[in-house]
JSON list of C-alpha atoms in Angstrom, two decimals:
[
{"chain": "A", "resi": 1, "resn": "MET", "atom": "CA", "xyz": [-7.54, -18.88, 7.82]},
{"chain": "A", "resi": 2, "resn": "PRO", "atom": "CA", "xyz": [-5.83, -22.28, 8.30]},
{"chain": "A", "resi": 3, "resn": "TYR", "atom": "CA", "xyz": [-6.68, -24.75, 11.05]},
{"chain": "A", "resi": 4, "resn": "ILE", "atom": "CA", "xyz": [-4.55, -24.36, 14.17]},
{"chain": "A", "resi": 5, "resn": "VAL", "atom": "CA", "xyz": [-3.70, -27.05, 16.70]},
{"chain": "A", "resi": 6, "resn": "THR", "atom": "CA", "xyz": [-4.08, -25.63, 20.20]},
{"chain": "A", "resi": 7, "resn": "GLY", "atom": "CA", "xyz": [-2.57, -26.33, 23.61]},
{"chain": "A", "resi": 8, "resn": "GLY", "atom": "CA", "xyz": [-2.32, -24.28, 26.83]},
{"chain": "A", "resi": 9, "resn": "THR", "atom": "CA", "xyz": [-3.66, -20.71, 26.85]},
{"chain": "A", "resi": 10, "resn": "MET", "atom": "CA", "xyz": [-0.35, -18.92, 26.35]},
{"chain": "A", "resi": 11, "resn": "LYS", "atom": "CA", "xyz": [0.82, -21.51, 23.85]},
{"chain": "A", "resi": 12, "resn": "THR", "atom": "CA", "xyz": [-2.50, -21.20, 22.05]},
{"chain": "A", "resi": 13, "resn": "GLU", "atom": "CA", "xyz": [-2.23, -17.42, 21.78]},
{"chain": "A", "resi": 14, "resn": "THR", "atom": "CA", "xyz": [1.30, -17.74, 20.40]},
{"chain": "A", "resi": 15, "resn": "ILE", "atom": "CA", "xyz": [0.29, -20.37, 17.86]},
{"chain": "A", "resi": 16, "resn": "ILE", "atom": "CA", "xyz": [-2.70, -18.33, 16.72]},
{"chain": "A", "resi": 17, "resn": "LEU", "atom": "CA", "xyz": [-0.54, -15.23, 16.44]},
{"chain": "A", "resi": 18, "resn": "ASP", "atom": "CA", "xyz": [2.16, -17.04, 14.43]},
{"chain": "A", "resi": 19, "resn": "ARG", "atom": "CA", "xyz": [-0.34, -18.56, 12.05]},
{"chain": "A", "resi": 20, "resn": "CYS", "atom": "CA", "xyz": [-2.19, -15.27, 11.63]},
{"chain": "A", "resi": 21, "resn": "ILE", "atom": "CA", "xyz": [1.05, -13.47, 10.76]},
{"chain": "A", "resi": 22, "resn": "LYS", "atom": "CA", "xyz": [1.88, -16.21, 8.23]},
{"chain": "A", "resi": 23, "resn": "TRP", "atom": "CA", "xyz": [-1.61, -15.90, 6.72]},
{"chain": "A", "resi": 24, "resn": "ILE", "atom": "CA", "xyz": [-1.38, -12.10, 6.59]},
{"chain": "A", "resi": 25, "resn": "LYS", "atom": "CA", "xyz": [1.99, -12.23, 4.83]},
{"chain": "A", "resi": 26, "resn": "GLU", "atom": "CA", "xyz": [0.56, -14.64, 2.26]},
{"chain": "A", "resi": 27, "resn": "HIS", "atom": "CA", "xyz": [-2.27, -12.15, 1.62]},
{"chain": "A", "resi": 28, "resn": "GLN", "atom": "CA", "xyz": [-0.20, -8.96, 1.96]},
{"chain": "A", "resi": 29, "resn": "SER", "atom": "CA", "xyz": [-1.06, -7.79, -1.53]},
{"chain": "A", "resi": 30, "resn": "ASP", "atom": "CA", "xyz": [-4.74, -7.99, -0.59]},
{"chain": "A", "resi": 31, "resn": "THR", "atom": "CA", "xyz": [-4.60, -4.84, 1.57]},
{"chain": "A", "resi": 32, "resn": "HIS", "atom": "CA", "xyz": [-7.63, -4.21, 3.80]},
{"chain": "A", "resi": 33, "resn": "LYS", "atom": "CA", "xyz": [-8.71, -7.85, 3.53]},
{"chain": "A", "resi": 34, "resn": "LYS", "atom": "CA", "xyz": [-10.95, -8.63, 6.49]},
{"chain": "A", "resi": 35, "resn": "LEU", "atom": "CA", "xyz": [-9.93, -11.23, 9.06]},
{"chain": "A", "resi": 36, "resn": "PRO", "atom": "CA", "xyz": [-12.48, -13.65, 10.57]},
{"chain": "A", "resi": 37, "resn": "SER", "atom": "CA", "xyz": [-14.31, -12.23, 13.56]},
{"chain": "A", "resi": 38, "resn": "GLU", "atom": "CA", "xyz": [-13.18, -13.27, 17.03]},
{"chain": "A", "resi": 39, "resn": "ASN", "atom": "CA", "xyz": [-16.26, -15.45, 17.40]},
{"chain": "A", "resi": 40, "resn": "GLU", "atom": "CA", "xyz": [-15.79, -17.10, 14.01]},
{"chain": "A", "resi": 41, "resn": "LEU", "atom": "CA", "xyz": [-12.16, -17.99, 14.65]},
{"chain": "A", "resi": 42, "resn": "ALA", "atom": "CA", "xyz": [-12.81, -19.07, 18.23]},
{"chain": "A", "resi": 43, "resn": "ASP", "atom": "CA", "xyz": [-15.61, -21.42, 17.06]},
{"chain": "A", "resi": 44, "resn": "LYS", "atom": "CA", "xyz": [-13.46, -22.82, 14.28]},
{"chain": "A", "resi": 45, "resn": "LEU", "atom": "CA", "xyz": [-10.50, -23.47, 16.56]},
{"chain": "A", "resi": 46, "resn": "LYS", "atom": "CA", "xyz": [-12.61, -24.49, 19.55]},
{"chain": "A", "resi": 47, "resn": "VAL", "atom": "CA", "xyz": [-10.84, -22.07, 21.87]},
{"chain": "A", "resi": 48, "resn": "PRO", "atom": "CA", "xyz": [-12.23, -19.35, 24.17]},
{"chain": "A", "resi": 49, "resn": "ARG", "atom": "CA", "xyz": [-12.96, -16.06, 22.46]},
{"chain": "A", "resi": 50, "resn": "ASN", "atom": "CA", "xyz": [-10.65, -14.17, 24.82]},
{"chain": "A", "resi": 51, "resn": "VAL", "atom": "CA", "xyz": [-7.69, -16.24, 23.52]},
{"chain": "A", "resi": 52, "resn": "VAL", "atom": "CA", "xyz": [-8.39, -15.12, 19.95]},
{"chain": "A", "resi": 53, "resn": "ARG", "atom": "CA", "xyz": [-8.99, -11.55, 21.13]},
{"chain": "A", "resi": 54, "resn": "LYS", "atom": "CA", "xyz": [-5.57, -11.47, 22.79]},
{"chain": "A", "resi": 55, "resn": "ALA", "atom": "CA", "xyz": [-3.85, -12.80, 19.67]},
{"chain": "A", "resi": 56, "resn": "TYR", "atom": "CA", "xyz": [-5.69, -10.22, 17.56]},
{"chain": "A", "resi": 57, "resn": "GLU", "atom": "CA", "xyz": [-4.66, -7.42, 19.95]},
{"chain": "A", "resi": 58, "resn": "TRP", "atom": "CA", "xyz": [-1.02, -8.46, 19.45]},
{"chain": "A", "resi": 59, "resn": "LEU", "atom": "CA", "xyz": [-1.52, -8.22, 15.68]},
{"chain": "A", "resi": 60, "resn": "ASP", "atom": "CA", "xyz": [-2.72, -4.63, 16.08]},
{"chain": "A", "resi": 61, "resn": "LEU", "atom": "CA", "xyz": [0.20, -3.73, 18.35]},
{"chain": "A", "resi": 62, "resn": "LEU", "atom": "CA", "xyz": [2.69, -5.27, 15.93]},
{"chain": "A", "resi": 63, "resn": "GLY", "atom": "CA", "xyz": [1.24, -3.18, 13.10]},
{"chain": "A", "resi": 64, "resn": "TYR", "atom": "CA", "xyz": [-0.13, -6.05, 10.99]},
{"chain": "A", "resi": 65, "resn": "THR", "atom": "CA", "xyz": [-3.80, -5.16, 11.35]},
{"chain": "A", "resi": 66, "resn": "TYR", "atom": "CA", "xyz": [-6.17, -2.35, 12.27]},
{"chain": "A", "resi": 67, "resn": "SER", "atom": "CA", "xyz": [-9.69, -2.37, 13.68]},
{"chain": "A", "resi": 68, "resn": "GLN", "atom": "CA", "xyz": [-12.80, -0.45, 12.70]},
{"chain": "A", "resi": 69, "resn": "GLN", "atom": "CA", "xyz": [-15.56, -0.15, 15.25]},
{"chain": "A", "resi": 70, "resn": "GLY", "atom": "CA", "xyz": [-18.49, -2.30, 14.25]},
{"chain": "A", "resi": 71, "resn": "LYS", "atom": "CA", "xyz": [-16.81, -3.51, 11.04]},
{"chain": "A", "resi": 72, "resn": "GLY", "atom": "CA", "xyz": [-14.03, -5.83, 12.14]},
{"chain": "A", "resi": 73, "resn": "ARG", "atom": "CA", "xyz": [-10.29, -6.22, 11.77]},
{"chain": "A", "resi": 74, "resn": "PHE", "atom": "CA", "xyz": [-8.39, -5.76, 8.49]},
{"chain": "A", "resi": 75, "resn": "ILE", "atom": "CA", "xyz": [-4.89, -6.23, 7.06]},
{"chain": "A", "resi": 76, "resn": "ARG", "atom": "CA", "xyz": [-2.92, -3.00, 7.33]},
{"chain": "A", "resi": 77, "resn": "ALA", "atom": "CA", "xyz": [-1.23, -1.70, 4.19]},
{"chain": "A", "resi": 78, "resn": "ARG", "atom": "CA", "xyz": [2.53, -2.25, 4.39]},
{"chain": "A", "resi": 79, "resn": "LYS", "atom": "CA", "xyz": [4.39, 0.90, 3.42]},
{"chain": "A", "resi": 80, "resn": "LYS", "atom": "CA", "xyz": [7.28, 0.81, 1.00]},
{"chain": "A", "resi": 81, "resn": "LYS", "atom": "CA", "xyz": [10.51, 1.03, 2.96]},
{"chain": "A", "resi": 82, "resn": "ILE", "atom": "CA", "xyz": [13.42, 3.36, 2.30]},
{"chain": "A", "resi": 83, "resn": "ASN", "atom": "CA", "xyz": [16.83, 1.79, 1.62]},
{"chain": "A", "resi": 84, "resn": "LEU", "atom": "CA", "xyz": [19.12, 3.35, 4.20]},
{"chain": "A", "resi": 85, "resn": "VAL", "atom": "CA", "xyz": [22.90, 2.88, 4.29]},
{"chain": "A", "resi": 86, "resn": "LEU", "atom": "CA", "xyz": [23.92, 2.83, 7.94]},
{"chain": "A", "resi": 87, "resn": "SER", "atom": "CA", "xyz": [27.64, 3.50, 7.63]},
{"chain": "A", "resi": 88, "resn": "GLY", "atom": "CA", "xyz": [29.82, 6.09, 5.93]},
{"chain": "A", "resi": 89, "resn": "VAL", "atom": "CA", "xyz": [30.46, 9.78, 6.45]},
{"chain": "A", "resi": 90, "resn": "GLU", "atom": "CA", "xyz": [27.44, 11.00, 4.49]},
{"chain": "A", "resi": 91, "resn": "SER", "atom": "CA", "xyz": [24.82, 12.54, 6.78]},
{"chain": "A", "resi": 92, "resn": "PHE", "atom": "CA", "xyz": [21.27, 11.21, 7.20]},
{"chain": "A", "resi": 93, "resn": "SER", "atom": "CA", "xyz": [20.03, 14.44, 5.60]},
{"chain": "A", "resi": 94, "resn": "GLU", "atom": "CA", "xyz": [22.17, 13.89, 2.51]},
{"chain": "A", "resi": 95, "resn": "LYS", "atom": "CA", "xyz": [21.18, 10.23, 2.24]},
{"chain": "A", "resi": 96, "resn": "ILE", "atom": "CA", "xyz": [17.45, 10.89, 2.48]},
{"chain": "A", "resi": 97, "resn": "ARG", "atom": "CA", "xyz": [17.42, 13.90, 0.17]},
{"chain": "A", "resi": 98, "resn": "GLY", "atom": "CA", "xyz": [19.73, 12.09, -2.25]},
{"chain": "A", "resi": 99, "resn": "LEU", "atom": "CA", "xyz": [17.04, 9.41, -2.56]},
{"chain": "A", "resi": 100, "resn": "GLY", "atom": "CA", "xyz": [14.52, 12.07, -3.56]},
{"chain": "A", "resi": 101, "resn": "HIS", "atom": "CA", "xyz": [12.63, 12.32, -0.28]},
{"chain": "A", "resi": 102, "resn": "HIS", "atom": "CA", "xyz": [11.57, 15.47, 1.53]},
{"chain": "A", "resi": 103, "resn": "LEU", "atom": "CA", "xyz": [13.13, 15.82, 4.99]},
{"chain": "A", "resi": 104, "resn": "ASP", "atom": "CA", "xyz": [12.05, 18.05, 7.86]},
{"chain": "A", "resi": 105, "resn": "THR", "atom": "CA", "xyz": [13.81, 18.33, 11.21]},
{"chain": "A", "resi": 106, "resn": "GLN", "atom": "CA", "xyz": [12.16, 19.22, 14.49]},
{"chain": "A", "resi": 107, "resn": "ILE", "atom": "CA", "xyz": [14.25, 19.99, 17.59]},
{"chain": "A", "resi": 108, "resn": "ILE", "atom": "CA", "xyz": [12.69, 18.18, 20.56]},
{"chain": "A", "resi": 109, "resn": "THR", "atom": "CA", "xyz": [15.48, 18.54, 23.15]},
{"chain": "A", "resi": 110, "resn": "SER", "atom": "CA", "xyz": [18.18, 21.17, 23.48]},
{"chain": "A", "resi": 111, "resn": "LYS", "atom": "CA", "xyz": [19.98, 21.43, 26.83]},
{"chain": "A", "resi": 112, "resn": "LYS", "atom": "CA", "xyz": [23.16, 20.96, 28.83]},
{"chain": "A", "resi": 113, "resn": "ILE", "atom": "CA", "xyz": [23.44, 17.58, 30.54]},
{"chain": "A", "resi": 114, "resn": "ARG", "atom": "CA", "xyz": [24.68, 16.50, 33.92]},
{"chain": "A", "resi": 115, "resn": "PHE", "atom": "CA", "xyz": [27.86, 14.46, 34.11]},
{"chain": "A", "resi": 116, "resn": "ASN", "atom": "CA", "xyz": [27.33, 11.01, 32.60]},
{"chain": "A", "resi": 117, "resn": "GLU", "atom": "CA", "xyz": [30.34, 8.74, 32.83]},
{"chain": "A", "resi": 118, "resn": "TYR", "atom": "CA", "xyz": [29.45, 6.68, 29.75]},
{"chain": "A", "resi": 119, "resn": "ILE", "atom": "CA", "xyz": [28.95, 9.72, 27.49]},
{"chain": "A", "resi": 120, "resn": "TYR", "atom": "CA", "xyz": [31.93, 11.64, 28.87]},
{"chain": "A", "resi": 121, "resn": "ASN", "atom": "CA", "xyz": [34.23, 8.64, 28.36]},
{"chain": "A", "resi": 122, "resn": "ILE", "atom": "CA", "xyz": [33.19, 8.37, 24.72]},
{"chain": "A", "resi": 123, "resn": "LEU", "atom": "CA", "xyz": [33.77, 12.09, 24.22]},
{"chain": "A", "resi": 124, "resn": "GLN", "atom": "CA", "xyz": [37.08, 11.79, 26.08]},
{"chain": "A", "resi": 125, "resn": "LEU", "atom": "CA", "xyz": [36.18, 14.65, 28.38]},
{"chain": "A", "resi": 126, "resn": "PRO", "atom": "CA", "xyz": [36.92, 15.44, 32.04]},
{"chain": "A", "resi": 127, "resn": "GLU", "atom": "CA", "xyz": [34.05, 15.59, 34.50]},
{"chain": "A", "resi": 128, "resn": "THR", "atom": "CA", "xyz": [34.25, 19.39, 34.55]},
{"chain": "A", "resi": 129, "resn": "ALA", "atom": "CA", "xyz": [33.54, 19.74, 30.82]},
{"chain": "A", "resi": 130, "resn": "ILE", "atom": "CA", "xyz": [30.18, 21.00, 29.54]},
{"chain": "A", "resi": 131, "resn": "VAL", "atom": "CA", "xyz": [28.24, 18.77, 27.14]},
{"chain": "A", "resi": 132, "resn": "TYR", "atom": "CA", "xyz": [25.20, 19.86, 25.16]},
{"chain": "A", "resi": 133, "resn": "LYS", "atom": "CA", "xyz": [22.43, 17.47, 24.13]},
{"chain": "A", "resi": 134, "resn": "ILE", "atom": "CA", "xyz": [20.37, 17.92, 20.97]},
{"chain": "A", "resi": 135, "resn": "SER", "atom": "CA", "xyz": [17.53, 15.57, 20.03]},
{"chain": "A", "resi": 136, "resn": "ARG", "atom": "CA", "xyz": [16.02, 15.94, 16.58]},
{"chain": "A", "resi": 137, "resn": "LEU", "atom": "CA", "xyz": [12.91, 14.30, 15.16]},
{"chain": "A", "resi": 138, "resn": "ARG", "atom": "CA", "xyz": [13.49, 13.36, 11.51]},
{"chain": "A", "resi": 139, "resn": "ILE", "atom": "CA", "xyz": [10.34, 13.60, 9.40]},
{"chain": "A", "resi": 140, "resn": "VAL", "atom": "CA", "xyz": [10.51, 12.04, 5.95]},
{"chain": "A", "resi": 141, "resn": "ASP", "atom": "CA", "xyz": [7.77, 12.86, 3.43]},
{"chain": "A", "resi": 142, "resn": "GLY", "atom": "CA", "xyz": [5.58, 14.05, 6.30]},
{"chain": "A", "resi": 143, "resn": "GLU", "atom": "CA", "xyz": [6.06, 10.95, 8.47]},
{"chain": "A", "resi": 144, "resn": "PRO", "atom": "CA", "xyz": [8.24, 10.83, 11.62]},
{"chain": "A", "resi": 145, "resn": "MET", "atom": "CA", "xyz": [10.80, 8.06, 11.13]},
{"chain": "A", "resi": 146, "resn": "ALA", "atom": "CA", "xyz": [13.79, 8.60, 13.39]},
{"chain": "A", "resi": 147, "resn": "ILE", "atom": "CA", "xyz": [15.07, 10.39, 16.48]},
{"chain": "A", "resi": 148, "resn": "HIS", "atom": "CA", "xyz": [18.69, 11.58, 16.46]},
{"chain": "A", "resi": 149, "resn": "THR", "atom": "CA", "xyz": [20.15, 12.41, 19.87]},
{"chain": "A", "resi": 150, "resn": "SER", "atom": "CA", "xyz": [23.63, 13.91, 19.83]},
{"chain": "A", "resi": 151, "resn": "TYR", "atom": "CA", "xyz": [26.02, 15.02, 22.57]},
{"chain": "A", "resi": 152, "resn": "LEU", "atom": "CA", "xyz": [28.60, 17.68, 21.72]},
{"chain": "A", "resi": 153, "resn": "PRO", "atom": "CA", "xyz": [31.43, 19.24, 23.78]},
{"chain": "A", "resi": 154, "resn": "VAL", "atom": "CA", "xyz": [30.76, 22.95, 24.28]},
{"chain": "A", "resi": 155, "resn": "GLU", "atom": "CA", "xyz": [34.51, 23.64, 24.20]},
{"chain": "A", "resi": 156, "resn": "LEU", "atom": "CA", "xyz": [34.54, 22.58, 20.53]},
{"chain": "A", "resi": 157, "resn": "PHE", "atom": "CA", "xyz": [31.23, 24.25, 19.65]},
{"chain": "A", "resi": 158, "resn": "PRO", "atom": "CA", "xyz": [31.04, 27.44, 21.77]},
{"chain": "A", "resi": 159, "resn": "ASN", "atom": "CA", "xyz": [27.93, 28.70, 19.92]},
{"chain": "A", "resi": 160, "resn": "ILE", "atom": "CA", "xyz": [25.97, 25.47, 20.22]},
{"chain": "A", "resi": 161, "resn": "VAL", "atom": "CA", "xyz": [23.31, 26.99, 22.50]},
{"chain": "A", "resi": 162, "resn": "GLN", "atom": "CA", "xyz": [22.39, 29.65, 19.93]},
{"chain": "A", "resi": 163, "resn": "ASP", "atom": "CA", "xyz": [22.90, 27.36, 16.93]},
{"chain": "A", "resi": 164, "resn": "SER", "atom": "CA", "xyz": [21.04, 24.27, 18.17]},
{"chain": "A", "resi": 165, "resn": "ALA", "atom": "CA", "xyz": [17.60, 25.32, 16.93]},
{"chain": "A", "resi": 166, "resn": "ARG", "atom": "CA", "xyz": [18.92, 25.65, 13.36]},
{"chain": "A", "resi": 167, "resn": "ILE", "atom": "CA", "xyz": [20.91, 22.42, 13.07]},
{"chain": "A", "resi": 168, "resn": "ASP", "atom": "CA", "xyz": [19.65, 20.11, 10.34]},
{"chain": "A", "resi": 169, "resn": "SER", "atom": "CA", "xyz": [22.81, 18.13, 9.53]},
{"chain": "A", "resi": 170, "resn": "LEU", "atom": "CA", "xyz": [25.52, 17.71, 12.17]},
{"chain": "A", "resi": 171, "resn": "PHE", "atom": "CA", "xyz": [28.07, 16.93, 9.46]},
{"chain": "A", "resi": 172, "resn": "ALA", "atom": "CA", "xyz": [27.30, 20.32, 7.87]},
{"chain": "A", "resi": 173, "resn": "TYR", "atom": "CA", "xyz": [27.50, 21.94, 11.30]},
{"chain": "A", "resi": 174, "resn": "HIS", "atom": "CA", "xyz": [30.92, 20.39, 11.90]},
{"chain": "A", "resi": 175, "resn": "ALA", "atom": "CA", "xyz": [32.11, 21.74, 8.54]},
{"chain": "A", "resi": 176, "resn": "ALA", "atom": "CA", "xyz": [30.79, 25.20, 9.39]},
{"chain": "A", "resi": 177, "resn": "ASN", "atom": "CA", "xyz": [32.93, 25.06, 12.52]},
{"chain": "A", "resi": 178, "resn": "GLY", "atom": "CA", "xyz": [36.06, 24.10, 10.60]},
{"chain": "A", "resi": 179, "resn": "TYR", "atom": "CA", "xyz": [35.95, 20.33, 11.07]},
{"chain": "A", "resi": 180, "resn": "VAL", "atom": "CA", "xyz": [35.98, 18.85, 7.58]},
{"chain": "A", "resi": 181, "resn": "ASN", "atom": "CA", "xyz": [38.26, 15.82, 7.84]},
{"chain": "A", "resi": 182, "resn": "LEU", "atom": "CA", "xyz": [35.92, 13.50, 9.67]},
{"chain": "A", "resi": 183, "resn": "ARG", "atom": "CA", "xyz": [35.96, 9.84, 10.63]},
{"chain": "A", "resi": 184, "resn": "SER", "atom": "CA", "xyz": [32.82, 8.00, 11.65]},
{"chain": "A", "resi": 185, "resn": "ASN", "atom": "CA", "xyz": [33.98, 5.46, 14.21]},
{"chain": "A", "resi": 186, "resn": "PRO", "atom": "CA", "xyz": [32.60, 1.90, 14.49]},
{"chain": "A", "resi": 187, "resn": "GLY", "atom": "CA", "xyz": [29.36, 1.91, 16.44]},
{"chain": "A", "resi": 188, "resn": "VAL", "atom": "CA", "xyz": [26.95, -0.37, 18.24]},
{"chain": "A", "resi": 189, "resn": "LEU", "atom": "CA", "xyz": [23.77, -1.63, 16.58]},
{"chain": "A", "resi": 190, "resn": "TYR", "atom": "CA", "xyz": [20.85, -3.17, 18.48]},
{"chain": "A", "resi": 191, "resn": "THR", "atom": "CA", "xyz": [17.06, -3.25, 18.70]},
{"chain": "A", "resi": 192, "resn": "ASP", "atom": "CA", "xyz": [14.82, -1.70, 21.33]},
{"chain": "A", "resi": 193, "resn": "TYR", "atom": "CA", "xyz": [11.17, -0.83, 21.85]},
{"chain": "A", "resi": 194, "resn": "PRO", "atom": "CA", "xyz": [9.94, 2.77, 22.00]},
{"chain": "A", "resi": 195, "resn": "THR", "atom": "CA", "xyz": [9.12, 4.52, 25.27]},
{"chain": "A", "resi": 196, "resn": "ALA", "atom": "CA", "xyz": [5.81, 6.32, 25.66]},
{"chain": "A", "resi": 197, "resn": "LYS", "atom": "CA", "xyz": [7.47, 9.62, 24.70]},
{"chain": "A", "resi": 198, "resn": "GLU", "atom": "CA", "xyz": [9.16, 8.05, 21.66]},
{"chain": "A", "resi": 199, "resn": "ARG", "atom": "CA", "xyz": [5.87, 6.50, 20.54]},
{"chain": "A", "resi": 200, "resn": "LYS", "atom": "CA", "xyz": [4.29, 9.95, 20.74]},
{"chain": "A", "resi": 201, "resn": "TYR", "atom": "CA", "xyz": [7.00, 11.55, 18.61]},
{"chain": "A", "resi": 202, "resn": "LEU", "atom": "CA", "xyz": [7.33, 8.68, 16.11]},
{"chain": "A", "resi": 203, "resn": "LYS", "atom": "CA", "xyz": [3.60, 7.92, 16.00]},
{"chain": "A", "resi": 204, "resn": "CYS", "atom": "CA", "xyz": [4.23, 4.20, 16.21]},
{"chain": "A", "resi": 205, "resn": "ARG", "atom": "CA", "xyz": [2.82, 1.33, 18.25]},
{"chain": "A", "resi": 206, "resn": "ASN", "atom": "CA", "xyz": [4.57, 0.07, 21.34]},
{"chain": "A", "resi": 207, "resn": "LEU", "atom": "CA", "xyz": [5.61, -3.26, 19.76]},
{"chain": "A", "resi": 208, "resn": "VAL", "atom": "CA", "xyz": [7.10, -1.77, 16.60]},
{"chain": "A", "resi": 209, "resn": "PRO", "atom": "CA", "xyz": [10.86, -2.31, 17.17]},
{"chain": "A", "resi": 210, "resn": "LEU", "atom": "CA", "xyz": [13.37, 0.47, 16.84]},
{"chain": "A", "resi": 211, "resn": "LEU", "atom": "CA", "xyz": [16.79, -0.08, 15.34]},
{"chain": "A", "resi": 212, "resn": "VAL", "atom": "CA", "xyz": [19.29, 1.82, 17.48]},
{"chain": "A", "resi": 213, "resn": "LEU", "atom": "CA", "xyz": [22.67, 2.92, 16.17]},
{"chain": "A", "resi": 214, "resn": "GLU", "atom": "CA", "xyz": [25.23, 4.38, 18.57]},
{"chain": "A", "resi": 215, "resn": "SER", "atom": "CA", "xyz": [28.33, 5.98, 17.05]},
{"chain": "A", "resi": 216, "resn": "ASN", "atom": "CA", "xyz": [30.76, 8.83, 17.42]},
{"chain": "A", "resi": 217, "resn": "CYS", "atom": "CA", "xyz": [32.58, 11.11, 15.03]},
{"chain": "A", "resi": 218, "resn": "THR", "atom": "CA", "xyz": [36.23, 12.23, 15.23]},
{"chain": "A", "resi": 219, "resn": "ASP", "atom": "CA", "xyz": [38.04, 15.12, 13.61]},
{"chain": "A", "resi": 220, "resn": "MET", "atom": "CA", "xyz": [41.07, 13.43, 12.04]},
{"chain": "A", "resi": 221, "resn": "ASP", "atom": "CA", "xyz": [43.18, 16.62, 12.06]},
{"chain": "A", "resi": 222, "resn": "THR", "atom": "CA", "xyz": [42.96, 17.11, 15.82]},
{"chain": "A", "resi": 223, "resn": "ASN", "atom": "CA", "xyz": [41.91, 13.57, 16.85]},
{"chain": "A", "resi": 224, "resn": "LYS", "atom": "CA", "xyz": [39.16, 15.11, 18.97]},
{"chain": "A", "resi": 225, "resn": "VAL", "atom": "CA", "xyz": [35.78, 13.39, 19.34]},
{"chain": "A", "resi": 226, "resn": "LEU", "atom": "CA", "xyz": [33.20, 15.85, 18.01]},
{"chain": "A", "resi": 227, "resn": "GLU", "atom": "CA", "xyz": [30.03, 14.05, 18.96]},
{"chain": "A", "resi": 228, "resn": "TYR", "atom": "CA", "xyz": [28.43, 10.95, 20.38]},
{"chain": "A", "resi": 229, "resn": "THR", "atom": "CA", "xyz": [25.12, 10.13, 18.70]},
{"chain": "A", "resi": 230, "resn": "GLN", "atom": "CA", "xyz": [22.32, 7.67, 19.28]},
{"chain": "A", "resi": 231, "resn": "ILE", "atom": "CA", "xyz": [19.88, 7.26, 16.40]},
{"chain": "A", "resi": 232, "resn": "LYS", "atom": "CA", "xyz": [16.59, 5.41, 16.79]},
{"chain": "A", "resi": 233, "resn": "TYR", "atom": "CA", "xyz": [15.02, 4.34, 13.50]},
{"chain": "A", "resi": 234, "resn": "ARG", "atom": "CA", "xyz": [11.51, 2.97, 13.10]},
{"chain": "A", "resi": 235, "resn": "SER", "atom": "CA", "xyz": [12.03, -0.58, 11.86]},
{"chain": "A", "resi": 236, "resn": "ASP", "atom": "CA", "xyz": [8.88, -0.46, 9.71]},
{"chain": "A", "resi": 237, "resn": "CYS", "atom": "CA", "xyz": [10.15, 2.51, 7.69]},
{"chain": "A", "resi": 238, "resn": "PHE", "atom": "CA", "xyz": [13.58, 1.38, 6.46]},
{"chain": "A", "resi": 239, "resn": "ASP", "atom": "CA", "xyz": [15.49, -1.48, 4.88]},
{"chain": "A", "resi": 240, "resn": "TYR", "atom": "CA", "xyz": [19.00, -1.22, 6.27]},
{"chain": "A", "resi": 241, "resn": "ILE", "atom": "CA", "xyz": [22.11, -1.57, 4.15]},
{"chain": "A", "resi": 242, "resn": "ILE", "atom": "CA", "xyz": [25.48, -2.10, 5.81]},
{"chain": "A", "resi": 243, "resn": "GLY", "atom": "CA", "xyz": [27.88, -0.12, 3.66]}
]
């Protein structure tokens, strides 16, 4: 581990964290390599042990390291990421299965929502309309990687309540309801951090960023908005391709 110049406590933690991340990346191929103990690094850097402990805790939260009781802290194996094209009219299911991966879908929310001005405006609906929310956990090769939350007008999908538990691909569901000429409209892309519930579903740490994609889909024959969708991807599972 390289020598680190230190300053104030917070500055010191940040410097230690930055240098540790740099060191880990340089030794990434040496998976499970052990890091110096808190005492060893604190003595070397001439800083309090609690400063090193805090920096090490951040490494765990960020997913760079893991700890074993009584053995120390080690570099975590970095999983191979899936190349995911974010745009286009091909569904997530088709993209993932087309790459040779196994995909399972678990319905985690299925209910009518109260009036929400933002969602209703996107769907171009009056306040009196009924909107159904479906949230699906997307599990790729046995690992939860994304949460898809979609809002659909009941007037366009009158059987949505009965059908919701069986929906795997919304694009396929649209086609089954006679909407085949689709346009995926430009969306919003940003990063966020998972809530406690999202961490539980995605089995990720609280500092692993999520890439959030908001978009909506229109039937080009009727010009009606079929859905508004928010997808939250685990950033440590995918490399994102803008198509």
